[in-house]
mmCIF file of N, CA and C in Angstrom:
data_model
loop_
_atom_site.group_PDB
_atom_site.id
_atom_site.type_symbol
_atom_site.label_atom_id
_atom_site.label_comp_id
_atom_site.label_asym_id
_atom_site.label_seq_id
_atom_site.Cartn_x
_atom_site.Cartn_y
_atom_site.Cartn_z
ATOM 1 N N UNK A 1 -37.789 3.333 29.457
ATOM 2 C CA UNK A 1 -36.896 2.255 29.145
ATOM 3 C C UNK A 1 -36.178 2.498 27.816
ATOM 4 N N UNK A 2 -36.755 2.853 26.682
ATOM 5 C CA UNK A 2 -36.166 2.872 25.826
ATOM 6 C C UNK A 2 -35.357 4.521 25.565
ATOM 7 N N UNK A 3 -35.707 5.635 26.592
ATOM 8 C CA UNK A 3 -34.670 6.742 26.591
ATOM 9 C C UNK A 3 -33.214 6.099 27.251
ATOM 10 N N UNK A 4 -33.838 5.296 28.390
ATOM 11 C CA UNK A 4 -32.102 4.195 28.819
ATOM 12 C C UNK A 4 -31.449 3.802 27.823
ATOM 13 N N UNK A 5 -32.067 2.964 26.812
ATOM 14 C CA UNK A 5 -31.233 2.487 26.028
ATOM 15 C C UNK A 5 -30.677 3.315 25.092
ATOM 16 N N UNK A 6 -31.537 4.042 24.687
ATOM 17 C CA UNK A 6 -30.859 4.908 23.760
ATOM 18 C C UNK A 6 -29.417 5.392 24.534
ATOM 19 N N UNK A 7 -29.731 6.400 25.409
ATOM 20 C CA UNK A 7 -28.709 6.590 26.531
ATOM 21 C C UNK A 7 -27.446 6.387 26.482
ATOM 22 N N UNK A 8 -27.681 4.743 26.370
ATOM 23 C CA UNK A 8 -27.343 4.022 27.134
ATOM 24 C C UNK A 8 -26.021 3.491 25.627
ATOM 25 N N UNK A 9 -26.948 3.362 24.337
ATOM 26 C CA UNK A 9 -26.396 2.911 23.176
ATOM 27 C C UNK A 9 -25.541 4.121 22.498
ATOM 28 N N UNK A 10 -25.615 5.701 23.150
ATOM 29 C CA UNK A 10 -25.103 6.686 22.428
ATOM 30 C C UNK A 10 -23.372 6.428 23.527
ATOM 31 N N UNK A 11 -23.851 6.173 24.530
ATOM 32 C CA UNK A 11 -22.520 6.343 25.033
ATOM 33 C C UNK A 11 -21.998 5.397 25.239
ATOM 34 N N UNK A 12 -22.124 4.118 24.670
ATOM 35 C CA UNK A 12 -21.278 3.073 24.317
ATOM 36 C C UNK A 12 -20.713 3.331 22.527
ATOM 37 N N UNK A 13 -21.225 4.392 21.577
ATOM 38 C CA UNK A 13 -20.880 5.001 20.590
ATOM 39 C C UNK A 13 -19.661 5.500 20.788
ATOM 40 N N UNK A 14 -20.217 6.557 21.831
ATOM 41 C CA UNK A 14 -19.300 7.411 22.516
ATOM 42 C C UNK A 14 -17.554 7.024 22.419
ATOM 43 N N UNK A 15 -17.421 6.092 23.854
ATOM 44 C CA UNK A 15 -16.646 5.048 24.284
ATOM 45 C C UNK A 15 -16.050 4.937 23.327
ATOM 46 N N UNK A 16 -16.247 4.070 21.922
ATOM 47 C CA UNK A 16 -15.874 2.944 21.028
ATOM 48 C C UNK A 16 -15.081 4.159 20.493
ATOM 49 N N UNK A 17 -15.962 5.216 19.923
ATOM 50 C CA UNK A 17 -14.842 6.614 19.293
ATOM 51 C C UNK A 17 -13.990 7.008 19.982
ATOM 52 N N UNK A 18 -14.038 7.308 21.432
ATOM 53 C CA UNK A 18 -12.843 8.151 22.232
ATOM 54 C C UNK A 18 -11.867 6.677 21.925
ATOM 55 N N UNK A 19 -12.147 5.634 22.029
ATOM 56 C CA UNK A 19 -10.925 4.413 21.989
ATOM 57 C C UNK A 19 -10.434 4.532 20.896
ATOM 58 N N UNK A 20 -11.010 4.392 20.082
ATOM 59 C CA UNK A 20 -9.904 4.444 18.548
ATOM 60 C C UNK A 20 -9.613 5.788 18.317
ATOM 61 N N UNK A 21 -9.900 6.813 18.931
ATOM 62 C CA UNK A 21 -9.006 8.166 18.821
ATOM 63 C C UNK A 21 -7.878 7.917 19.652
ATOM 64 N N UNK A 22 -7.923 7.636 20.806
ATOM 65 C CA UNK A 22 -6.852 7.408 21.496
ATOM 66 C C UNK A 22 -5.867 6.353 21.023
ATOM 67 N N UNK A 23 -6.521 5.372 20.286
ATOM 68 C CA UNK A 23 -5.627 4.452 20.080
ATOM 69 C C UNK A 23 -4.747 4.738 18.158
ATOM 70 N N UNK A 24 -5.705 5.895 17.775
ATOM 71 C CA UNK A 24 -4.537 6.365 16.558
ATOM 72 C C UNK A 24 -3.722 7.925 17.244
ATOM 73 N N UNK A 25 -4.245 8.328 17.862
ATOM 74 C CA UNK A 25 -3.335 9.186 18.938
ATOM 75 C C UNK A 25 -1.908 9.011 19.273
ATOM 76 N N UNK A 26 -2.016 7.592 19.588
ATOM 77 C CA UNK A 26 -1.354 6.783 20.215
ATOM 78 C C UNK A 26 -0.033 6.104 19.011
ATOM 79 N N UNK A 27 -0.729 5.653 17.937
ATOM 80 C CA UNK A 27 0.047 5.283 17.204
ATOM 81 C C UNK A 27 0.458 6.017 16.295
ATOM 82 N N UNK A 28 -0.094 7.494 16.040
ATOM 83 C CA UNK A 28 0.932 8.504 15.876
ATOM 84 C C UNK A 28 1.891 9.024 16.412
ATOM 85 N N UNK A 29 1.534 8.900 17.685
ATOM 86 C CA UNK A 29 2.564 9.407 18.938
ATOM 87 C C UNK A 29 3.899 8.989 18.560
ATOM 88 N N UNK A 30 3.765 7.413 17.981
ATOM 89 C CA UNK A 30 4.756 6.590 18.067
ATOM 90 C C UNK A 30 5.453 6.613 17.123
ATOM 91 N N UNK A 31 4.898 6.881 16.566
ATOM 92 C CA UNK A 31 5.685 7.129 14.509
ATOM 93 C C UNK A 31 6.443 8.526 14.758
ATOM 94 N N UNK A 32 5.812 9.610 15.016
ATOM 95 C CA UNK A 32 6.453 10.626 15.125
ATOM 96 C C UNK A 32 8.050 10.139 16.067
ATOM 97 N N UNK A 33 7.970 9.353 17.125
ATOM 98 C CA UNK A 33 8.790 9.281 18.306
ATOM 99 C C UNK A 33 9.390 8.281 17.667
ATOM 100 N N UNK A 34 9.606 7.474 16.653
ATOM 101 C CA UNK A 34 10.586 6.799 15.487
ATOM 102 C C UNK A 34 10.823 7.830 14.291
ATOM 103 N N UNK A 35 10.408 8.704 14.082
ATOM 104 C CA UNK A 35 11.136 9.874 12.994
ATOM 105 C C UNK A 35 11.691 10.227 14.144
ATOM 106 N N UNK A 36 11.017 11.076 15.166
ATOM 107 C CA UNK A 36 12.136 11.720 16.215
ATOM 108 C C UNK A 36 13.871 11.131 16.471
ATOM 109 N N UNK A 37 13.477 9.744 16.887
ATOM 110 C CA UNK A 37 14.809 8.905 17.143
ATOM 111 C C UNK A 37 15.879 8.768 16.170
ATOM 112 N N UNK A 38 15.400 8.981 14.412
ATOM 113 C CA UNK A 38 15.581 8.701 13.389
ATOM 114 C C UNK A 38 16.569 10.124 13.013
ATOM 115 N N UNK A 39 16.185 11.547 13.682
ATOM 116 C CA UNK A 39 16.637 12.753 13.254
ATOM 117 C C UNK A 39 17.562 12.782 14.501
ATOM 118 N N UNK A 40 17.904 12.135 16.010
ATOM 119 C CA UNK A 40 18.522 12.268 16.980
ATOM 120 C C UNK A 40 19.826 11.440 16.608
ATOM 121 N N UNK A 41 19.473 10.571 15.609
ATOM 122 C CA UNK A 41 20.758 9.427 15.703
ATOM 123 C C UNK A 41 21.301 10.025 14.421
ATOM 124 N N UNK A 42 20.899 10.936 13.612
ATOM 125 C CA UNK A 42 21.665 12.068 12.064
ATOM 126 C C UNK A 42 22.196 12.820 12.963
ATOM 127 N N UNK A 43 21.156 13.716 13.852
ATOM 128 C CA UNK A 43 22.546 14.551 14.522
ATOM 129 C C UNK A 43 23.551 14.384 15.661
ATOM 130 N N UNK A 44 23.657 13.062 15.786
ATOM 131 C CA UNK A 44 24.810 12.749 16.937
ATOM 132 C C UNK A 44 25.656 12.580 15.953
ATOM 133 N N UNK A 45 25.844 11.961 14.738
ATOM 134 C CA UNK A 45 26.082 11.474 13.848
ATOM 135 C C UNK A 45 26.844 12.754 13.075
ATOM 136 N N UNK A 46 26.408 14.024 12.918
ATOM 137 C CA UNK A 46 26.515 15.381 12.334
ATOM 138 C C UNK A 46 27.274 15.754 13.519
ATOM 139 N N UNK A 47 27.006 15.621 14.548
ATOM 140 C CA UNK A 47 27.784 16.234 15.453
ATOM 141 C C UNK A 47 29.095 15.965 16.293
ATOM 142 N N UNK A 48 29.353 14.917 16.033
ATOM 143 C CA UNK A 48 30.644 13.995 15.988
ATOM 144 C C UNK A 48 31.531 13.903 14.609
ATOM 145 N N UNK A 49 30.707 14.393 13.146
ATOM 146 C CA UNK A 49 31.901 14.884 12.287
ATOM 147 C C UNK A 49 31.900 16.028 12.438
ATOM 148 N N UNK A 50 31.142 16.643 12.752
ATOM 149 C CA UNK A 50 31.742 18.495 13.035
ATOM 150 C C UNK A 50 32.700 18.613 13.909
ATOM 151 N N UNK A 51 32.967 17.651 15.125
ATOM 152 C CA UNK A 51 33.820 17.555 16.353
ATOM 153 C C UNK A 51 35.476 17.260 15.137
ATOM 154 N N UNK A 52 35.112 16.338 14.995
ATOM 155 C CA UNK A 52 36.159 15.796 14.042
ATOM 156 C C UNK A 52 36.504 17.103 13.211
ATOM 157 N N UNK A 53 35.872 17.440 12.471
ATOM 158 C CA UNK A 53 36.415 18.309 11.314
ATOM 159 C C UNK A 53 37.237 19.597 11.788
ATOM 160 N N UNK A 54 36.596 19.793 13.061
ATOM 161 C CA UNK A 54 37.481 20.608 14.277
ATOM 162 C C UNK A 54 38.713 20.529 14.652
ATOM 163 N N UNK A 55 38.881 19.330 14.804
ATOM 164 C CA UNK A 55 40.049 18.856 15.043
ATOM 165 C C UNK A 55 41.049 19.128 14.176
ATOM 166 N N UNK A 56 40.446 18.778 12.899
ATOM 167 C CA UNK A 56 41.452 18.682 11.690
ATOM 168 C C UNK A 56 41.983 19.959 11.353
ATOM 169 N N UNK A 57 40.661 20.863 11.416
ATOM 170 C CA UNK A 57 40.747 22.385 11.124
ATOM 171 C C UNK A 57 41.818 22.984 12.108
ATOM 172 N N UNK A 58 42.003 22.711 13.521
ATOM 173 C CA UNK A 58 42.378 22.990 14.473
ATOM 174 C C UNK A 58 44.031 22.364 13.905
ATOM 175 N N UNK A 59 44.480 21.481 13.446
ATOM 176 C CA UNK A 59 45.647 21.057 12.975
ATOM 177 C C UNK A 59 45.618 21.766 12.125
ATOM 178 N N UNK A 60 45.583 21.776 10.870
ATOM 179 C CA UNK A 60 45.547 22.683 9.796
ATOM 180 C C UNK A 60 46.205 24.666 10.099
ATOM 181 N N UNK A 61 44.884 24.847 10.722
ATOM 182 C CA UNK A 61 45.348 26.180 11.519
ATOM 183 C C UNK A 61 46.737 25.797 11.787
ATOM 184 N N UNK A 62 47.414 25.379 13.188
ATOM 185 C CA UNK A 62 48.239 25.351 13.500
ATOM 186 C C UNK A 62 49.879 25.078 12.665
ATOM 187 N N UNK A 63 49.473 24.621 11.335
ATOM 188 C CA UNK A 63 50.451 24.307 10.453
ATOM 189 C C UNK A 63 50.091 25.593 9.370
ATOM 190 N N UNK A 64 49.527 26.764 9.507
ATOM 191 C CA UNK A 64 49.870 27.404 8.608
ATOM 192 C C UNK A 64 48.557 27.280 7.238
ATOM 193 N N UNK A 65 47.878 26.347 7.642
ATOM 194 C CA UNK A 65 47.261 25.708 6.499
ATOM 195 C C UNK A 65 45.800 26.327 6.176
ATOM 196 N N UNK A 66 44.971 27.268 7.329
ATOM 197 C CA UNK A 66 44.262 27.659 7.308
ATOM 198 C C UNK A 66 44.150 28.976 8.288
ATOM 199 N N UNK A 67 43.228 29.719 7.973
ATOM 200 C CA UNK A 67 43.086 31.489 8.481
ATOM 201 C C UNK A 67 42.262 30.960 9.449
ATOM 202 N N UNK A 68 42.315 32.304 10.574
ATOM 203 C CA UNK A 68 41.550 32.187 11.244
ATOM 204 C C UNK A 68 40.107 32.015 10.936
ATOM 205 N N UNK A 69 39.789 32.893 10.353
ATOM 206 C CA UNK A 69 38.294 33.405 10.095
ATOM 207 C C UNK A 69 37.507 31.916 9.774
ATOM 208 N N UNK A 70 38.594 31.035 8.684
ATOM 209 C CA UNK A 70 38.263 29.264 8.654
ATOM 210 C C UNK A 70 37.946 28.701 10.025
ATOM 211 N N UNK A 71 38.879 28.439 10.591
ATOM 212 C CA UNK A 71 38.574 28.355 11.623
ATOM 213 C C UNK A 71 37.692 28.783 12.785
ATOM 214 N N UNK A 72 37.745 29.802 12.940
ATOM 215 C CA UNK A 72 36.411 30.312 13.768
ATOM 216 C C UNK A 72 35.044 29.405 12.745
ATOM 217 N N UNK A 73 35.017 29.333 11.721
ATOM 218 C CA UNK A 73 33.568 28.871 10.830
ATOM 219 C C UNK A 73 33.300 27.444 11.302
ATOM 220 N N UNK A 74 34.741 26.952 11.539
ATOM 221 C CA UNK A 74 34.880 25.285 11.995
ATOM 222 C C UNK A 74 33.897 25.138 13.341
ATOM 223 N N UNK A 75 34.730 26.197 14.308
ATOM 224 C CA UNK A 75 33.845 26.197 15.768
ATOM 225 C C UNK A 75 32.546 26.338 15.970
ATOM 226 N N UNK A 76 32.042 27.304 14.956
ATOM 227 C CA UNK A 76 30.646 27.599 14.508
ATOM 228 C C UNK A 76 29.818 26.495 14.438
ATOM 229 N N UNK A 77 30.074 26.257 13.588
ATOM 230 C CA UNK A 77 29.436 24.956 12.813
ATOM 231 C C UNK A 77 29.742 23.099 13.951
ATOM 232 N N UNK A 78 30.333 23.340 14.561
ATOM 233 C CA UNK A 78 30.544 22.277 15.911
ATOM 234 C C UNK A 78 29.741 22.489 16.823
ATOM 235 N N UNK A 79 30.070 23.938 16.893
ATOM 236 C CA UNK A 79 29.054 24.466 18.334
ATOM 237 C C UNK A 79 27.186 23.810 17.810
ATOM 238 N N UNK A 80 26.944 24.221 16.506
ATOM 239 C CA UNK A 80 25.342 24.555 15.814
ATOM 240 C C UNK A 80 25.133 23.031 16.133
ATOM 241 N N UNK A 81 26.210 21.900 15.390
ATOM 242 C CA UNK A 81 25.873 21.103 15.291
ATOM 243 C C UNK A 81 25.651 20.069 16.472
ATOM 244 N N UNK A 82 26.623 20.504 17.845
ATOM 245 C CA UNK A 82 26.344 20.053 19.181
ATOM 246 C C UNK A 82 24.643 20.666 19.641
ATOM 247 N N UNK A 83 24.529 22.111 19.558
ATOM 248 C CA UNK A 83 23.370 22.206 19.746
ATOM 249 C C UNK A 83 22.352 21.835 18.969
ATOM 250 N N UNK A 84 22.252 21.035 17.822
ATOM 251 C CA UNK A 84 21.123 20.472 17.320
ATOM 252 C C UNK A 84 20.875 19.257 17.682
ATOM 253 N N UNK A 85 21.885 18.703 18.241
ATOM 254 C CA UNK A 85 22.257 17.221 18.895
ATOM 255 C C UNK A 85 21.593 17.023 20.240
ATOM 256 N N UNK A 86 21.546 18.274 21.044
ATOM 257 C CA UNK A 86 21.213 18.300 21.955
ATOM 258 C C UNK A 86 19.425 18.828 22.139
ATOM 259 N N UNK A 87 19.461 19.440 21.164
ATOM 260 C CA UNK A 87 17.790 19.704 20.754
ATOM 261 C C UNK A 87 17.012 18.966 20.376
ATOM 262 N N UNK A 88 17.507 17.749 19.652
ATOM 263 C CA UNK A 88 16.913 16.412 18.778
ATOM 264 C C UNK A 88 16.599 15.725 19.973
ATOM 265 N N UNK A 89 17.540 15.041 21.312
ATOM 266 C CA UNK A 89 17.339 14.383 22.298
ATOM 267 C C UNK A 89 16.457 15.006 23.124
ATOM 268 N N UNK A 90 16.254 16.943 23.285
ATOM 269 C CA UNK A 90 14.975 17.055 24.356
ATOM 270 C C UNK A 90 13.599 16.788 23.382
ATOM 271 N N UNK A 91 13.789 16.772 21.826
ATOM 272 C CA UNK A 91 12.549 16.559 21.050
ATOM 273 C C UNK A 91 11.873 15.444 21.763
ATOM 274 N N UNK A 92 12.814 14.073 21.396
ATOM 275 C CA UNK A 92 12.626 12.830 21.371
ATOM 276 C C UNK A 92 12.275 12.541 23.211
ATOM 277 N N UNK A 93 12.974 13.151 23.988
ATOM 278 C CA UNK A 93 12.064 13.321 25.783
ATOM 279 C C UNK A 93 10.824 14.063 25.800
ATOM 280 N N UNK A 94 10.751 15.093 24.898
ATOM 281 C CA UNK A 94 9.137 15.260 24.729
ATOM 282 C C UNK A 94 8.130 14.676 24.234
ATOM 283 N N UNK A 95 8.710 13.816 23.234
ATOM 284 C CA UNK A 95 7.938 12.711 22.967
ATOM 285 C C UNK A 95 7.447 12.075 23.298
ATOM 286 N N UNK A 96 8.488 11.175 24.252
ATOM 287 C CA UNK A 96 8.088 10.184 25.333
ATOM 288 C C UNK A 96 7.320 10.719 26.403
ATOM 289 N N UNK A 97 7.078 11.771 26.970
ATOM 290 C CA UNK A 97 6.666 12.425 27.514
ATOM 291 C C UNK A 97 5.380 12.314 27.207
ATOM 292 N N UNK A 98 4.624 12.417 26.156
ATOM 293 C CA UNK A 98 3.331 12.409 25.611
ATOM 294 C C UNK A 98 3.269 11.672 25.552
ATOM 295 N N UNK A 99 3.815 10.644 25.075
ATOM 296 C CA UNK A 99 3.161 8.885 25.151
ATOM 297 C C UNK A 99 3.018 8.970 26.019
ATOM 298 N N UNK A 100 3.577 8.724 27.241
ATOM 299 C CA UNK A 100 3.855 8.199 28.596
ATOM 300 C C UNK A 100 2.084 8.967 29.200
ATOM 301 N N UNK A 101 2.211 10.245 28.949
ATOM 302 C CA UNK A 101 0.324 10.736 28.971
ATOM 303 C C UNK A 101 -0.764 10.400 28.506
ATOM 304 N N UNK A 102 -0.436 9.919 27.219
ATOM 305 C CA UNK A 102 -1.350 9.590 26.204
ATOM 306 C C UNK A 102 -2.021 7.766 26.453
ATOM 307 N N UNK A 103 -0.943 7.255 27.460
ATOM 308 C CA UNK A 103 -1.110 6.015 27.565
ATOM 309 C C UNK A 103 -1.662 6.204 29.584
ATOM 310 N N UNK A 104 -1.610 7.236 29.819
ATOM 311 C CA UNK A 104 -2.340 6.893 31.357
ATOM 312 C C UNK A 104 -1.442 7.441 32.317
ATOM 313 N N UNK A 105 0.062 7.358 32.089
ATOM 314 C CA UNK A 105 1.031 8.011 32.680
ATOM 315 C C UNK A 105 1.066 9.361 32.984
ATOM 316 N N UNK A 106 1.712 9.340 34.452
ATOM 317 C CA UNK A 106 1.990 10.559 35.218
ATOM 318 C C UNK A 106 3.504 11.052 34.557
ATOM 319 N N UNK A 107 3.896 12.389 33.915
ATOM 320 C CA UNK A 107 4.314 12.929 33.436
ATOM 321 C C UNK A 107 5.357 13.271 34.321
ATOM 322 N N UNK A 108 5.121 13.529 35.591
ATOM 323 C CA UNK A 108 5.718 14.153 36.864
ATOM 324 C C UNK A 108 6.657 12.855 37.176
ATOM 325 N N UNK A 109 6.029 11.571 37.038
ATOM 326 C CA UNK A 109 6.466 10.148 38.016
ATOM 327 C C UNK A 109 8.218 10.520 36.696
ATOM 328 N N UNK A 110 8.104 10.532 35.401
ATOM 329 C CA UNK A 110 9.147 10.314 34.774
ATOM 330 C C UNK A 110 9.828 11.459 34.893
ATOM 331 N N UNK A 111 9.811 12.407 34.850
ATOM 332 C CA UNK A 111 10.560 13.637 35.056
ATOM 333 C C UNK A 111 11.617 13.589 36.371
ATOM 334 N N UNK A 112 10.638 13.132 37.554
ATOM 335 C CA UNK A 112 10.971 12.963 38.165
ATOM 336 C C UNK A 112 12.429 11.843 38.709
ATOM 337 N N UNK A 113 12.359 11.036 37.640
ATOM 338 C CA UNK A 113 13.396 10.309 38.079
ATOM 339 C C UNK A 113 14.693 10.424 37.268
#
């Protein structure tokens, strides 16, 4: 009787720890996935004045006002900054992704849709 309880009292220990691991797991998950959102909405933000500055550069050029080689640096730097824009948003879907696991969710059910 009393190896039951013991048993019985280690893995209700057990339990109580895997819960509050999971549940600061969990609320890291979430902090990270608010910095994530936090660095996705700088580079849409970065990547819509690089679009812009393109533009301008792209006028400029055309009036004489700037070299190519400027220009090509303009496209550069649009292109980097679209692709960091677009890297920040699969961060922030990987994120959710792990919550969505971390909380019981099928990984597949969201992908999937």
């Amino acid at each position: 009787m009393k190896s039951a309880q013991k048993t019985y009292e280690d893995a209700k220990e057990k339990l109580e720890s895997a819960e509050k691991s999971i549940i600061t797991s969990v609320d890291d998950a979430l902090a990270t996935l608010a910095s994530l959102k936090r660095s996705l909405d700088m580079a849409i933000i970065d990547a819509e004045l690089a679009v812009k500055n393109l533009d301008v550069a792209k006028i400029k050029f055309n009036h004489g006002e700037m070299l190519q080689y400027e220009l090509d640096s303009q496209v550069s730097s649009a292109s980097q900054s679209q692709y960091r824009a677009v890297q920040a948003r699969a961060d922030v879907f990987v994120q959710i992704l792990k919550i969505h696991v971390l909380t019981g969710g099928d990984a597949m059910s969201l992908i999937g849709k």
